[in-house]
Structures are given as C-alpha cells and as structure tokens.
XYZ file of C-alpha atoms in Angstrom:
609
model
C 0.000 0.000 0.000
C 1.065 3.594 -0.378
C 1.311 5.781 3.213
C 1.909 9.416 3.706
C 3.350 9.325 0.394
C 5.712 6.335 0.679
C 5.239 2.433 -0.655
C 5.417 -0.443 1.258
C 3.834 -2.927 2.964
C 0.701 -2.814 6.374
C 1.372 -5.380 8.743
C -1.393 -6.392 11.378
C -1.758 -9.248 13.735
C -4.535 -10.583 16.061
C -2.263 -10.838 19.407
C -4.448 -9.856 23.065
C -1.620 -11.022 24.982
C 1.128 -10.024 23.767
C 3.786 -7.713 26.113
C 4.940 -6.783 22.721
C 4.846 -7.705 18.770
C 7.406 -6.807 15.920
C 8.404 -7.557 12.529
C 11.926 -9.536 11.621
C 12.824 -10.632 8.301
C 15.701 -10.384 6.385
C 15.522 -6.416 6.011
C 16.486 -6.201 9.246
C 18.618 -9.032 9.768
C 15.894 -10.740 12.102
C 15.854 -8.284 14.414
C 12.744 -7.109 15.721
C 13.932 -4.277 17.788
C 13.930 -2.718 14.739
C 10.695 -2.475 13.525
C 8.229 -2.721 16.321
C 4.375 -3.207 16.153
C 1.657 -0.310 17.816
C -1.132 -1.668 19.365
C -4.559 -0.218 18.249
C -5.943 2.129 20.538
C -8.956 -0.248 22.931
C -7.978 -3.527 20.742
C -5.815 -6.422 20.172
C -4.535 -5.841 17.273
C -1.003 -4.698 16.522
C -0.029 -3.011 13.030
C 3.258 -1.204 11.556
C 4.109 0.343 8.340
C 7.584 -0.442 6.839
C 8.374 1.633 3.520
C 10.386 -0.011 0.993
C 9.438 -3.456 1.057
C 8.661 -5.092 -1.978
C 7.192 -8.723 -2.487
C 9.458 -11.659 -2.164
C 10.808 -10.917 1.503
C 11.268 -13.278 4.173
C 9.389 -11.967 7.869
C 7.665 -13.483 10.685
C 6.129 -11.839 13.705
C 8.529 -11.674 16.949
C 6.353 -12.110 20.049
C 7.130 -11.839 23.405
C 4.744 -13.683 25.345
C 2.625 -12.800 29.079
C 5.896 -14.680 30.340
C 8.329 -12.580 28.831
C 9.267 -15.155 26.306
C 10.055 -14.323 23.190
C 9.404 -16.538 19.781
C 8.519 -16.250 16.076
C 5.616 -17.132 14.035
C 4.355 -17.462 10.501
C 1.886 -14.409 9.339
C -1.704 -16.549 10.095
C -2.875 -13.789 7.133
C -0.023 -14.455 5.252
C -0.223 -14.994 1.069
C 2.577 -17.431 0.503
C 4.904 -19.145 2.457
C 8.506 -20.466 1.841
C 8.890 -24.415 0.962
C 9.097 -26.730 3.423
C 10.699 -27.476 5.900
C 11.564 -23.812 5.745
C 8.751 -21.837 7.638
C 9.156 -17.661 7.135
C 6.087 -15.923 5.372
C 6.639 -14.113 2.499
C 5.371 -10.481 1.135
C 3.311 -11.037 -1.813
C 0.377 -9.246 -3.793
C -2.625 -11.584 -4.967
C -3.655 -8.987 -6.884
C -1.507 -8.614 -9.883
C -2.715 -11.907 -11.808
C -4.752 -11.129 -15.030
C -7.487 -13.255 -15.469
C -9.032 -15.189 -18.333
C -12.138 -16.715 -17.322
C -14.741 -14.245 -17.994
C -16.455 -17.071 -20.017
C -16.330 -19.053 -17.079
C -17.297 -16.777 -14.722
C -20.441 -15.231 -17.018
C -21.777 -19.248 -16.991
C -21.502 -19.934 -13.583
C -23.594 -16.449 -13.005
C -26.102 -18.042 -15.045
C -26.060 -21.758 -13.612
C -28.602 -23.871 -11.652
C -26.508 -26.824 -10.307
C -29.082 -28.978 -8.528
C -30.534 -29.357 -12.255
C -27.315 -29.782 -13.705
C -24.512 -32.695 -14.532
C -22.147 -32.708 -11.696
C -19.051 -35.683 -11.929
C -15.969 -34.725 -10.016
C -12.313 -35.658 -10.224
C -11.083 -36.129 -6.571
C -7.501 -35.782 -6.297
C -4.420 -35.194 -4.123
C -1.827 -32.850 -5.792
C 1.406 -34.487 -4.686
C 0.603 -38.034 -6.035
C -1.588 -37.849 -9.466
C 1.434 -38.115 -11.218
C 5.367 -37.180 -10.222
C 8.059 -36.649 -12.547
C 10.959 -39.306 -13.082
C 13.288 -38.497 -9.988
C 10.439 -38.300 -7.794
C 9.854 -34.385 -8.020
C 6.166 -32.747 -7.923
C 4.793 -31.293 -11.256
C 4.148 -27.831 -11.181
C 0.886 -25.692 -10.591
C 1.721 -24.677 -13.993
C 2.543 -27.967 -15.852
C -0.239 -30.056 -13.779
C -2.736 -27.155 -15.769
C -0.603 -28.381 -18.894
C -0.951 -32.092 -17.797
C -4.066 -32.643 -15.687
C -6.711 -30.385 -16.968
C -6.960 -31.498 -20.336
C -6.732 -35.017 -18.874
C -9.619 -34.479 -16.985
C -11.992 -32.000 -19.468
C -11.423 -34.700 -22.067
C -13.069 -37.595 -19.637
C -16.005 -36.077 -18.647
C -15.561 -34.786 -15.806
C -17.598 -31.383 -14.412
C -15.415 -30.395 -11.572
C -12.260 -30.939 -9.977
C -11.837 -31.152 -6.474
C -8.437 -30.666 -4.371
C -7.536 -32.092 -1.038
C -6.191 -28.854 0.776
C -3.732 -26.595 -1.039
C -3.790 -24.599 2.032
C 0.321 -24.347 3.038
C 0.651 -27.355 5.431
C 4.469 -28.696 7.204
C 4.207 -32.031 6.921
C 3.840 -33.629 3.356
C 1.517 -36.726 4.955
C -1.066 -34.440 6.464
C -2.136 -34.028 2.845
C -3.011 -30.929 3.613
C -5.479 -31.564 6.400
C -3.126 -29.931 9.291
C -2.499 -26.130 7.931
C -0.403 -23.653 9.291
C -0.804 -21.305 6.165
C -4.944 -20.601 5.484
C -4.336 -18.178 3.288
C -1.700 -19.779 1.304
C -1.505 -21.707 -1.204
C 1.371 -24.332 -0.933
C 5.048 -23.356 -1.887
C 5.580 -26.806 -2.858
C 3.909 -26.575 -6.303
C 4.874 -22.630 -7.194
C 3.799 -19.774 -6.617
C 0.756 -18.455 -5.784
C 0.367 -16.804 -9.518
C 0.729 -20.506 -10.565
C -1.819 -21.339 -8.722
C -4.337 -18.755 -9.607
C -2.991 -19.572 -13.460
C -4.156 -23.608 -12.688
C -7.462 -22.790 -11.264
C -7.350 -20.350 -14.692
C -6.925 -23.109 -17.175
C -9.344 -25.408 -15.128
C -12.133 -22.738 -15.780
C -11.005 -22.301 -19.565
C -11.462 -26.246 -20.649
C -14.907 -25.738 -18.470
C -14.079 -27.293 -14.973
C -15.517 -25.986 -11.629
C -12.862 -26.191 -8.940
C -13.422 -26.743 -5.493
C -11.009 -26.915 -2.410
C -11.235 -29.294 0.813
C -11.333 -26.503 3.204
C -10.434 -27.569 6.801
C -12.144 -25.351 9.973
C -12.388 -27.879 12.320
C -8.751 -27.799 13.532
C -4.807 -26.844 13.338
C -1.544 -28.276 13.936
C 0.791 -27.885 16.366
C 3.634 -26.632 14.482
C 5.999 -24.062 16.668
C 5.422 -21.531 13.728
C 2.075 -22.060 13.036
C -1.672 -20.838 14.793
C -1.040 -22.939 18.464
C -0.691 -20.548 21.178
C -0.277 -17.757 19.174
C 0.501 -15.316 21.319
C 1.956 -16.896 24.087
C -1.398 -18.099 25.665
C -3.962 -20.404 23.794
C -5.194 -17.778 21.214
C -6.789 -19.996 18.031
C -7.700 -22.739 20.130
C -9.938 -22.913 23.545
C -8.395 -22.390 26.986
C -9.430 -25.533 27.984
C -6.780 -28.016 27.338
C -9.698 -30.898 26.822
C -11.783 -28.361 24.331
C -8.832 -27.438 22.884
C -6.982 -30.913 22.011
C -7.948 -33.547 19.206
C -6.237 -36.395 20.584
C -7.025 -38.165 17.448
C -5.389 -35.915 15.125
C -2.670 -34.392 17.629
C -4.510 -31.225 16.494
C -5.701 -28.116 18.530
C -9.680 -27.257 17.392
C -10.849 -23.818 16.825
C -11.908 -22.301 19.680
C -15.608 -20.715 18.811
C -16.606 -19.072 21.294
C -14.480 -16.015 19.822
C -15.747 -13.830 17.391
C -12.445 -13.539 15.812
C -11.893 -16.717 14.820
C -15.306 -16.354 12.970
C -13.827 -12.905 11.363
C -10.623 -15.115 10.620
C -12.169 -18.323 9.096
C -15.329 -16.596 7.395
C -12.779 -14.062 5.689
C -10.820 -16.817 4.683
C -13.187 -18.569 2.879
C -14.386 -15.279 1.230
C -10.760 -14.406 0.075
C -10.254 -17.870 -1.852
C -13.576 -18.012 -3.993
C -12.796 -13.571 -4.342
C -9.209 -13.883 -4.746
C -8.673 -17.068 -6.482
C -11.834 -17.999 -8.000
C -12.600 -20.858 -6.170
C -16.523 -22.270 -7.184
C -16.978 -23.922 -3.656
C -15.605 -26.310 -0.877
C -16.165 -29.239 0.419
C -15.965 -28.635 4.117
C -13.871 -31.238 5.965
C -14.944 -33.149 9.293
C -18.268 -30.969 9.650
C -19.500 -33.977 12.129
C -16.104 -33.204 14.143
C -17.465 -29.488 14.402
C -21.003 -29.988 15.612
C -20.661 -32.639 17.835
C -18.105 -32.322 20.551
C -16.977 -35.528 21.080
C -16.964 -37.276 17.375
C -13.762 -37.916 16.496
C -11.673 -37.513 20.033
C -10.320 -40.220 20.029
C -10.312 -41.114 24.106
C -12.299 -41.351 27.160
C -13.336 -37.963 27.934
C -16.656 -36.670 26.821
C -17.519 -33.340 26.812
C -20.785 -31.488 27.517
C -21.885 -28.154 26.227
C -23.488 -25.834 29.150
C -26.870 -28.020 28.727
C -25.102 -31.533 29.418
C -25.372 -32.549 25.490
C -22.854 -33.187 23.006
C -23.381 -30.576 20.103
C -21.008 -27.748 19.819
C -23.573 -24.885 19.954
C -20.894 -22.247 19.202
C -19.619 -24.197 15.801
C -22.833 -24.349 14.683
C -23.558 -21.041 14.564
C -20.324 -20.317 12.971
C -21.286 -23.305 10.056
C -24.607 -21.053 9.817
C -23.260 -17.720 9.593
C -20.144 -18.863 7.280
C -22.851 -20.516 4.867
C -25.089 -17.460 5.274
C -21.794 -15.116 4.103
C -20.609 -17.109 1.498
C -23.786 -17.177 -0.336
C -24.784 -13.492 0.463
C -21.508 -12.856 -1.525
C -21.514 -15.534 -3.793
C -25.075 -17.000 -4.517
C -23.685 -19.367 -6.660
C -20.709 -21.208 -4.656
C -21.080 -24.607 -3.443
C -20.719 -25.642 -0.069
C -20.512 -29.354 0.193
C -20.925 -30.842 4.199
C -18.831 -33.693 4.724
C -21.036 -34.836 7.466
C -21.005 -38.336 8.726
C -24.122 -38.936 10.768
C -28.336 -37.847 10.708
C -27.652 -34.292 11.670
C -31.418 -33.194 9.880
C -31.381 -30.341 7.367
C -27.866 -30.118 6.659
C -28.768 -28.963 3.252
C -31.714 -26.659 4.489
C -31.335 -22.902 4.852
C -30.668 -20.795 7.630
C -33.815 -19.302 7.816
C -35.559 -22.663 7.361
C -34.039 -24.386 10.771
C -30.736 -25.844 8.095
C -27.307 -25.708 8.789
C -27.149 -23.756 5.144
C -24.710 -25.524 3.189
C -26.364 -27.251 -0.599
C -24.731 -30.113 -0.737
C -23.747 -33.043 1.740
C -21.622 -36.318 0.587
C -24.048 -39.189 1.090
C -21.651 -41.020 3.317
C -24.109 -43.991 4.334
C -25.111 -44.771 0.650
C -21.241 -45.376 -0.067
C -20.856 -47.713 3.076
C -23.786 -49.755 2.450
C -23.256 -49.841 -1.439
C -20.123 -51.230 -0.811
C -20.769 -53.571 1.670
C -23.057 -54.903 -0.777
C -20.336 -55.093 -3.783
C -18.147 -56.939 -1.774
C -20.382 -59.726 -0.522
C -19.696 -62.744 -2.500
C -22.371 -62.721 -5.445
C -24.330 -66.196 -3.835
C -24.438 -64.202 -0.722
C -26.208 -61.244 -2.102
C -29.988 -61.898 -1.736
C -29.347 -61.697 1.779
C -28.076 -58.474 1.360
C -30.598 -57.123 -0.771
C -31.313 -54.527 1.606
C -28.223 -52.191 1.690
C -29.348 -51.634 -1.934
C -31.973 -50.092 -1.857
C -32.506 -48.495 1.643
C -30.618 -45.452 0.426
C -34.206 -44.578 -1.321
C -36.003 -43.939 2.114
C -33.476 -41.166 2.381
C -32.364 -40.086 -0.932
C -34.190 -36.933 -1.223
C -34.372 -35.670 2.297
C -30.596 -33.288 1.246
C -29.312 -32.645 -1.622
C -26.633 -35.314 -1.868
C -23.326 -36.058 -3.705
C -22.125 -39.782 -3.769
C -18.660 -39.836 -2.918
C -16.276 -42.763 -4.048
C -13.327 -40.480 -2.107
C -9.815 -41.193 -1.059
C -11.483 -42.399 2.331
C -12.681 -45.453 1.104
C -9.303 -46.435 -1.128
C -6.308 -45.403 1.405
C -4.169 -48.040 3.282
C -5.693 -51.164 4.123
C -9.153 -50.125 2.217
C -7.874 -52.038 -1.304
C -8.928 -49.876 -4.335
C -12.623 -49.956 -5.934
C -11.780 -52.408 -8.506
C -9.938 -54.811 -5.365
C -13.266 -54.451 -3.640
C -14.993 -56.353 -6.109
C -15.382 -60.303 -5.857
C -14.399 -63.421 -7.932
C -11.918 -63.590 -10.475
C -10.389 -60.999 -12.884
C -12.880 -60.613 -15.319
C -15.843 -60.663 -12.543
C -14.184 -57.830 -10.737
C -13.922 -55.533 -13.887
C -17.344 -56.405 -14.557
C -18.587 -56.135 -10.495
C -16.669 -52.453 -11.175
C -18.963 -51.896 -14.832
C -22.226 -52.783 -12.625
C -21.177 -50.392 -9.861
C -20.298 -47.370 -11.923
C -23.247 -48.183 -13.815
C -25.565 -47.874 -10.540
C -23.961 -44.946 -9.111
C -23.912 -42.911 -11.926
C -27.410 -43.733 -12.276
C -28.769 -43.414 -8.341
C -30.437 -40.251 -7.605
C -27.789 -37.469 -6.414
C -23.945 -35.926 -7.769
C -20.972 -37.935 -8.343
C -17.433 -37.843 -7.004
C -14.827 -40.641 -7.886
C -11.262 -40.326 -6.750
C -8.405 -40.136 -8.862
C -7.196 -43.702 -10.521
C -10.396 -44.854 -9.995
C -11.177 -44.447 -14.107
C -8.400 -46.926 -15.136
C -9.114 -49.317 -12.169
C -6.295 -48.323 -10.451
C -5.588 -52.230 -8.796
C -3.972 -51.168 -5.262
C -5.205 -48.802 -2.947
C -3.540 -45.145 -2.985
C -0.614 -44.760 -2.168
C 0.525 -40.558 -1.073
C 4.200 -41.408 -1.183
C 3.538 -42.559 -5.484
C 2.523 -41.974 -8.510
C -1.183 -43.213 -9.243
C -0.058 -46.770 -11.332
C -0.103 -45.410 -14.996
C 1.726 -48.163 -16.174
C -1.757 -50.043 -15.870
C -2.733 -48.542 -19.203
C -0.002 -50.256 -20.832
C -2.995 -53.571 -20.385
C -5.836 -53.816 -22.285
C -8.223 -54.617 -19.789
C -7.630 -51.294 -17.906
C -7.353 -49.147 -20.981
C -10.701 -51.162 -22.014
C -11.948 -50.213 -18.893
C -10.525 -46.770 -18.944
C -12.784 -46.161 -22.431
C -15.617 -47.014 -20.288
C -15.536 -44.787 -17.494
C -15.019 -42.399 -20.308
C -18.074 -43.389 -22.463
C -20.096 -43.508 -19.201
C -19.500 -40.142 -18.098
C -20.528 -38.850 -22.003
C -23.278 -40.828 -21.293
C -24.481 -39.257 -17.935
C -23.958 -36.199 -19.039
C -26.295 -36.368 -22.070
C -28.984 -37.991 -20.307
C -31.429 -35.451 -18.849
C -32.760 -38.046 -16.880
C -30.061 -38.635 -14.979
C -29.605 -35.575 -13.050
C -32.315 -32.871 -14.166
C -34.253 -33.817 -10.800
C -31.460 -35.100 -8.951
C -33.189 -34.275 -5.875
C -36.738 -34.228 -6.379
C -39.067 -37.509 -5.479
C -40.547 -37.065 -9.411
C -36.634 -37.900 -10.296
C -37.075 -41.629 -9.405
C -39.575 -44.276 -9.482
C -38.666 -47.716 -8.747
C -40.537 -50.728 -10.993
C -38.892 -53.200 -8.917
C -36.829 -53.159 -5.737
C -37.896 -56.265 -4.504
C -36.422 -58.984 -6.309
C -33.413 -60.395 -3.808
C -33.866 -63.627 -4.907
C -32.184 -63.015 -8.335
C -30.673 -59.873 -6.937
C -32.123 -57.720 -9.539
C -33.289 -54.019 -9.388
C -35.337 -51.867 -11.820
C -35.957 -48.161 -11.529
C -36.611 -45.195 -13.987
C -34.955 -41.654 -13.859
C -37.453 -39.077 -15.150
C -36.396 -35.831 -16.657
C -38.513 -32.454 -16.276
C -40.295 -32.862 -19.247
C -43.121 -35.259 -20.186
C -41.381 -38.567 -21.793
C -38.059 -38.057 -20.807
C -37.196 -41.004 -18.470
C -34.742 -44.229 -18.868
C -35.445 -47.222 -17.268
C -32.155 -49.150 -15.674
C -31.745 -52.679 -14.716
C -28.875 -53.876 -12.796
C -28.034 -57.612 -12.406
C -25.989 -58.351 -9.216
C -25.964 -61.915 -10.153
C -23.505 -63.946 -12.106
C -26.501 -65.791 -14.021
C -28.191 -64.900 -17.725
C -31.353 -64.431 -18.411
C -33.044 -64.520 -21.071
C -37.035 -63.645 -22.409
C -36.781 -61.435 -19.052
C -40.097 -59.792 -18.340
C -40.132 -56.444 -16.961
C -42.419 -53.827 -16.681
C -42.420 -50.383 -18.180
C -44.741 -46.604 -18.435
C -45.809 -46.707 -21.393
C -47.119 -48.671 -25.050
C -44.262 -48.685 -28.087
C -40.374 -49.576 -28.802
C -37.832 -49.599 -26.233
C -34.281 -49.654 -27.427
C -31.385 -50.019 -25.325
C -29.193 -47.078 -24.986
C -26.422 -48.513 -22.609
C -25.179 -51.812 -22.126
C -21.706 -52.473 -19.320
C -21.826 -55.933 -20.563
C -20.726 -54.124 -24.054
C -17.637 -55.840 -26.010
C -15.839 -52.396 -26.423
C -15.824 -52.200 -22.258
C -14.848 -55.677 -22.198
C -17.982 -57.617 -21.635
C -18.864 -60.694 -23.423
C -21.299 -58.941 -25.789
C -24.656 -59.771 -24.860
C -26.763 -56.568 -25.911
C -30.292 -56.058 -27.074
C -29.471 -54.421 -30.348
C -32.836 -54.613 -31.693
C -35.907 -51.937 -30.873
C -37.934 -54.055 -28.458
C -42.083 -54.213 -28.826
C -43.668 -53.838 -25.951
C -46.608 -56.115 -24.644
C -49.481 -54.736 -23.664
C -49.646 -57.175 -20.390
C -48.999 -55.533 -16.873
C -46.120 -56.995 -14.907
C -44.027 -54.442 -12.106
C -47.356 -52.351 -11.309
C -46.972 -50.861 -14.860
C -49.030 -50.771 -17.990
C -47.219 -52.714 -20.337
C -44.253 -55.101 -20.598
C -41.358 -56.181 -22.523
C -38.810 -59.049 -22.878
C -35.307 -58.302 -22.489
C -31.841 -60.404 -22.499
C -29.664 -59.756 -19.431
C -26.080 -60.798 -19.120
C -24.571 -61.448 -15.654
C -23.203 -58.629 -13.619
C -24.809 -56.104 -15.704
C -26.640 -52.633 -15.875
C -28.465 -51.843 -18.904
C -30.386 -48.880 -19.694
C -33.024 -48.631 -21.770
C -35.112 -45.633 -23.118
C -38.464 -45.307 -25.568
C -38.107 -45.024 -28.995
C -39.417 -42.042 -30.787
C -42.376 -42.434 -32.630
C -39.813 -40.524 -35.544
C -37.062 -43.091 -35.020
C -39.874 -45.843 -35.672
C -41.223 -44.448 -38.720
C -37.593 -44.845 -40.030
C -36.501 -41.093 -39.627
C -33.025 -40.551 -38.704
C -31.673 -40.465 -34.829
C-alpha cells in the first residue's frame, strides 16, 4: 500500500496477549527491535508500516509472550509461504494476476446446479502423477498435464484435497499452518491462480477441501499464538484432538469467525474458487466425534453438540452465499444431523450439498459380498431410497474409502479378474445412475488395482494392459453418457426424479428403476443384475405402449464384456407386470446394468436419430 506518500507494505496481527509484537525478516537481519508493532488504541490488534518493502521478503512476527518469552511465528494472514521445511512468510500481492475466465465466470452467473450434470475428479496434488526423480509437477505444468486429462473424460469439476500451506507432506493438507496460502511446494501463488485459470477455460468448476475444524501444532504455526492459547480454547480438553494431535478452533471467539469466514471469502474472491467441500463438519457440531479417548464433553446443557460451531457453520454458509449465490458448499457430514442442506432461515445448517456417506458404506458392503451371498443383502441396496431426497446429496467414491488397508474400488470387487472388472462396470453403472452428484477419486477411471498410495505416482503403467485401458474407455463413455442424459440428473433431488418398478427382487438380486427428466417422456429405465446368471425372455415392466431400445449396455464388447446386448428396438406387450401398464422381454447378461429408453415415434417411422 502507499502511506503518507511512501510504498510499502501494512502489517497487522490478532495478538491480546502479547507484552509486545514486531516484525523480523531479512531487512532487518531478524531483528525485531527494529521495527516494532503499535497496538490499536482499545484492541488487540497490533499493526506497523515499513516503507520499501517489496514482495518476495522473508518476515515473521517476533512475540514476546505474558511470560516474557520471546518466539517467532508465521503471518496466520499471510499470502505465501517459503517451501518446506523452511517456515518464514513471504510479502506477496494476490492482486496482480490477469485473469481469463470471464467465459467461465459469465456461466456460472447463469447456472442452476441442482438441475445440472455434476461428476468430479477427486484428487491429491502431490501423487496424481510425479516426474521421473520423484519431483512434484508444477501448478503450472499439472494445468498443462491434468486439466486437459480431466476436461477430455467427462468430468464437471475438480476437487483438491487442501492446497492450504501445510508442514508435513503426509497431512495431505489436512493440518495447515498457512490458510491463506496456497502451498510453496507446487509454485507460486500466480501458478496457482494460473491452474485454477486453465481449469475454468477447458470448463471445470474447482473446489477446495477446506479444513475449519482444527490446526496443527507446528511451533510456527496458529497454536498458542501469542503466548497463551489464542486460536484454540483455553481448555486443554476443548482445545486438544487427541485423534489428530490437532488443537480445534476455539468458537466461542468472534475472531476466529472474522478469521475463518474471511478466509473462505478471500479464496472463492481472490482465487476464484466455485466452492468447498468442508472437511470433518460432524467433528465441528458434535463435541466428542472424532476424540479419540475417554473424555466426553458437555456443552453448558449436558449434550454433546457444539452450539458455538454451529452457529459459525450457519453464519459462514449465510456469508458465502450473500456474496456468492452461486458457490457450493458441500458438508462432509457423517451422521443424521437433519437439514444439513436446508437454509438458515428454514431451521438448516445452510450448506447445498452433503456427501451421502451412508449410501457409499452400504453400497459397498453390498459389492463386496460374494455374489451367492447377495440376496441376503438385498437390503443395503436399496434403503438409500427412504433417504435419498431428504438433502441434496453427492455420492462420494473419495480417497477415504481407497487409502491403506481399504484395497482400491476395482480390489473391492469379488471373484476372479474378469468378474471384478465387470462387479466395477455394474457399480459405476448404478452410481452414476442413483439419484444425487458424483465424485470418484483419482485412478479410480483406469481401475487403479492397489489402494492409494501418497508417497507414489497413481499406477499409470496399468494402461499399458488392455483390460484397464478397455476399462478406462468405459468410465469415459459412461460419463458422455451421464452427461447427455437429462434423466439422470435434471431432478437429482426431487421424489418425481425416481420411481422404482422393482426393488424387490433379492432372490435373483435384480433391481429396476426409472430416472425421469422435467419434461413429459423423458425417463430411462435401468436394470442392474448383481448376479452372475443370464437371463433370457426377461419380463419387466415399463410406463408406457411402443419400442424400447437399449441405450447402454456395461456388458458391451468395447468395455470388455462378453457382448450380450439387445441391439434390436424391443415391442412392448401390452400385459402388466411391475405395477406398470405394459411389458417387454429383455436379455440380461450377468453382472450387468443396462439402460433402456423409448423409442421415438420418428425413429420408428424410419426417420433418422
């Protein structure tokens, strides 16, 4: 900033206790007697003006504590951040970068994304792919190398475990000290905002995991700021998360509000950001989920929600979309919290989307039960229905499920190689075609065979096989797929969206639904087979009198199926079977989803598609 006629550069820190606060960097040889802080007038905050200073220096704050002590730390506020295991902030300006996603930004203005496609690429930074002696790729050559990668599959939206600056590489970003930096380890922020440029250019929404629920413990970073527990409670068992070996955010201050509120704010103003899927939100409201010991905790009534991080959830949710009406704030919320998705002013917590954790835990408990087994299991398929449209959901395939010790998707699946590609087909097939969003971590669309691993590479040289490039060019024709099929997602979360012709058949393990679009006629029907059997002259039951044809098929040769399709426009009966109308005969391969749609009365008269 410019004062009294002079550049340089406004420093101001949050420290109540503090005897005394300065600057040190290497303009003054890291001596803070020679640029001391002023506190404000009736406040806790300390500032100073130093002239001359120009982006690209080193400083931290000196603080001598209540005890006289004396000790550096990182700028909380700061912009960027020297690479690990180095620790000094760093001057920078955010606001120099010159956009070029007006395009972008115009759409999104315009966009309605509960009746939209949404598919997103979950990734971590550090491990999508590495260069040949181990070194990370760039902010700038990952927008080079990813982004086209994932704009050519299908996908809608990326999303990034934290890029927040974090110490220890293994964290993945889920213990900050920085909040307001992007990570040094990639480049610099510029990079960064250039990335999150290109990502917008080829058409991809990008949203950050955004982590409020707690900090590490790093000498430099937010833990006892000034001397005295600042960030985090006073309360040694409020403040700890034994679990994590984390302090939590202490909420009964309004400035840790001011300071995580803003900082959500600055990332979707500064940098662009669409939304952010907020991390551990069950580890904010309740105060004992995720401790990790003995001791529970009470709030002044004797129950276990966190009354003061609820209203911050509320009032962050209620500023973020005052600002920006079109952000998305996706709950990562683990348990039957109601109205998580709701509004403010309707009783919600205010965010518009929540990852449908139970869904993924039964569905998968399901997939991995032995295929003779599943009748008894019938259940976990289809109880997600009783719920389905009571939030607005995303299904999340995440990094949770596929980390050490969870085996990858494709490892999930039973029986023998070919069975688990085509358990993998079926389950694809189902999710993409279940009621609510879709998230799939990264790997996931070649089969990656082992669970991730943070230290590696994701295992390209799996493409070098035909069954996972085979499979690859399904996940690929699938996503095409769900995103031209209004049905799919127009009423993602509307009861009309979904009609079920028959959940009922465990003994075959076989379900039938149709997704309806908004307008009259546009629905698909889908049938998945669970089983390893055939059938064929299959009765099942359908809307309405004509020609069905099928439009999708996972048992298809070119995904590495045996072939088995209906390739002919089916006639339908006019006998009622499934509480429908009319009828039709179908051919069903094992471990299969097929989706079929009506034929035009134009297609049948022999007009073109």
């Amino acid at each position: 900033m410019e004062y009294e006629g002079k550049k340089g550069v406004r420093f101001a820190v949050w420290a109540p206790n503090a005897q005394a606060v300065a600057v040190a960097g290497d303009f003054n040889g890291w001596d803070g007697s020679k640029h001391q802080m002023k506190r404000l007038k009736d406040s806790s905050i300390w500032v100073l003006f130093i002239p001359d200073l120009a982006p690209g220096e080193l400083y931290k704050y000196e603080i001598t504590g209540p005890s006289s002590n004396t000790f550096f730390k990182a700028d909380p506020y700061a912009f960027y951040s020297e690479v690990r295991p180095k620790t000094a902030s760093v001057i920078y300006d955010p606001g120099t970068y010159q956009w070029q996603d007006r395009k972008w930004m115009s759409h999104k203005a315009k966009s309605d994304p509960y009746h939209e496609p949404m598919l997103i690429y979950e990734m971590h930074f550090g491990s999508w792919k590495k260069k040949a002696n181990g070194d990370f790729y760039t902010y700038r050559e990952m927008a080079d190398e990813l982004v086209p990668y994932i704009a050519g599959h299908g996908y809608t939206h990326i999303e990034l475990m934290p890029m927040m600056e974090h110490p220890f590489d293994r964290s993945w970003g889920y213990q900050i000290t920085g909040f307001y930096a992007p990570t040094s380890r990639y480049g610099k922020p510029e990079d960064f905002m250039y990335f999150i440029d290109k990502c917008h250019q080829n058409g991809l929404g990008v949203i950050l995991d955004w982590v409020p629920v707690h900090f590490c413990k790093d000498a430099h970073g937010l833990g006892r700021f000034d001397g005295t527990p600042l960030f985090e409670p006073a309360d040694p068992d409020m403040a700890e998360r034994p679990i994590w070996g984390t302090y939590n955010f202490d909420f009964q201050k309004p400035e840790i509000f001011s300071f995580l509120i803003s900082n959500a704010i600055f990332w979707i103003d500064v940098y662009h950001i669409d939304g952010f899927r907020v991390d551990a939100v069950s580890s904010l409201i309740y105060l004992n989920h995720d401790r990790g010991d003995e001791k529970k905790l009470t709030n002044q009534y004797g129950g276990d929600v966190n009354l003061e991080a609820v209203e911050f959830i509320k009032k962050l949710n209620e500023a973020v979309f005052k600002m920006f009406p079109h952000a998305l704030m996706i709950a990562e919320e683990a348990t039957s919290w109601p109205l998580v998705t709701a509004p403010v002013y309707a009783g919600g917590l205010g965010f518009n989307y929540k990852w449908n954790m139970g869904w993924v835990h039964d569905v998968l408990t399901y997939m991995q039960t032995p295929e003779e087994k599943r009748p008894d299991a019938h259940d976990l398929l289809t109880f997600s229905m009783y719920y389905a449209f009571s939030e607005n959901y995303v299904l999340p395939f995440s990094h949770d499920e596929l980390v050490y010790g969870k085996k990858s998707l494709l490892n999930k699946m039973p029986g023998d190689f070919p069975q688990k590609f085509a358990n993998l087909r079926l389950l694809y097939a189902y999710f993409m075609t279940h009621p609510g969003k879709k998230l799939l971590f990264m790997g996931s669309e070649f089969g990656q065979f082992d669970e991730w691993k943070d230290l590696t590479q994701l295992d390209w040289m799996l493409l070098d096989f035909e069954t996972h490039r085979t499979f690859f060019q399904f996940t690929k024709a699938l996503n095409a797929f769900y995103q031209n099929t209004r049905s799919l997602w127009r009423l993602d979360h509307d009861p009309e969206g979904f009609e079920w012709i028959d959940p009922n058949n465990r003994r075959q393990s076989i379900i039938i639904f149709m997704r309806r679009g908004k307008r009259k006629g546009d629905y698909c029907i889908v049938l998945c087979n669970f089983s390893k059997i055939k059938y064929d002259k299959f009765r099942i039951g359908v809307p309405s009198f004509g020609k069905y044809i099928e439009i999708f098929n996972t048992d298809d040769e070119r995904f590495g199926g045996s072939g088995l399709l209906n390739k002919e426009a089916i006639q339908v009966d006019k006998e009622p079977f499934h509480n429908q109308p009319y009828s039709m005969e179908i051919s069903i391969p094992p471990l299969s989803a097929l989706i079929f749609k009506k034929q035009s009365k134009k297609r049948q008269r022999g007009g073109k598609k």
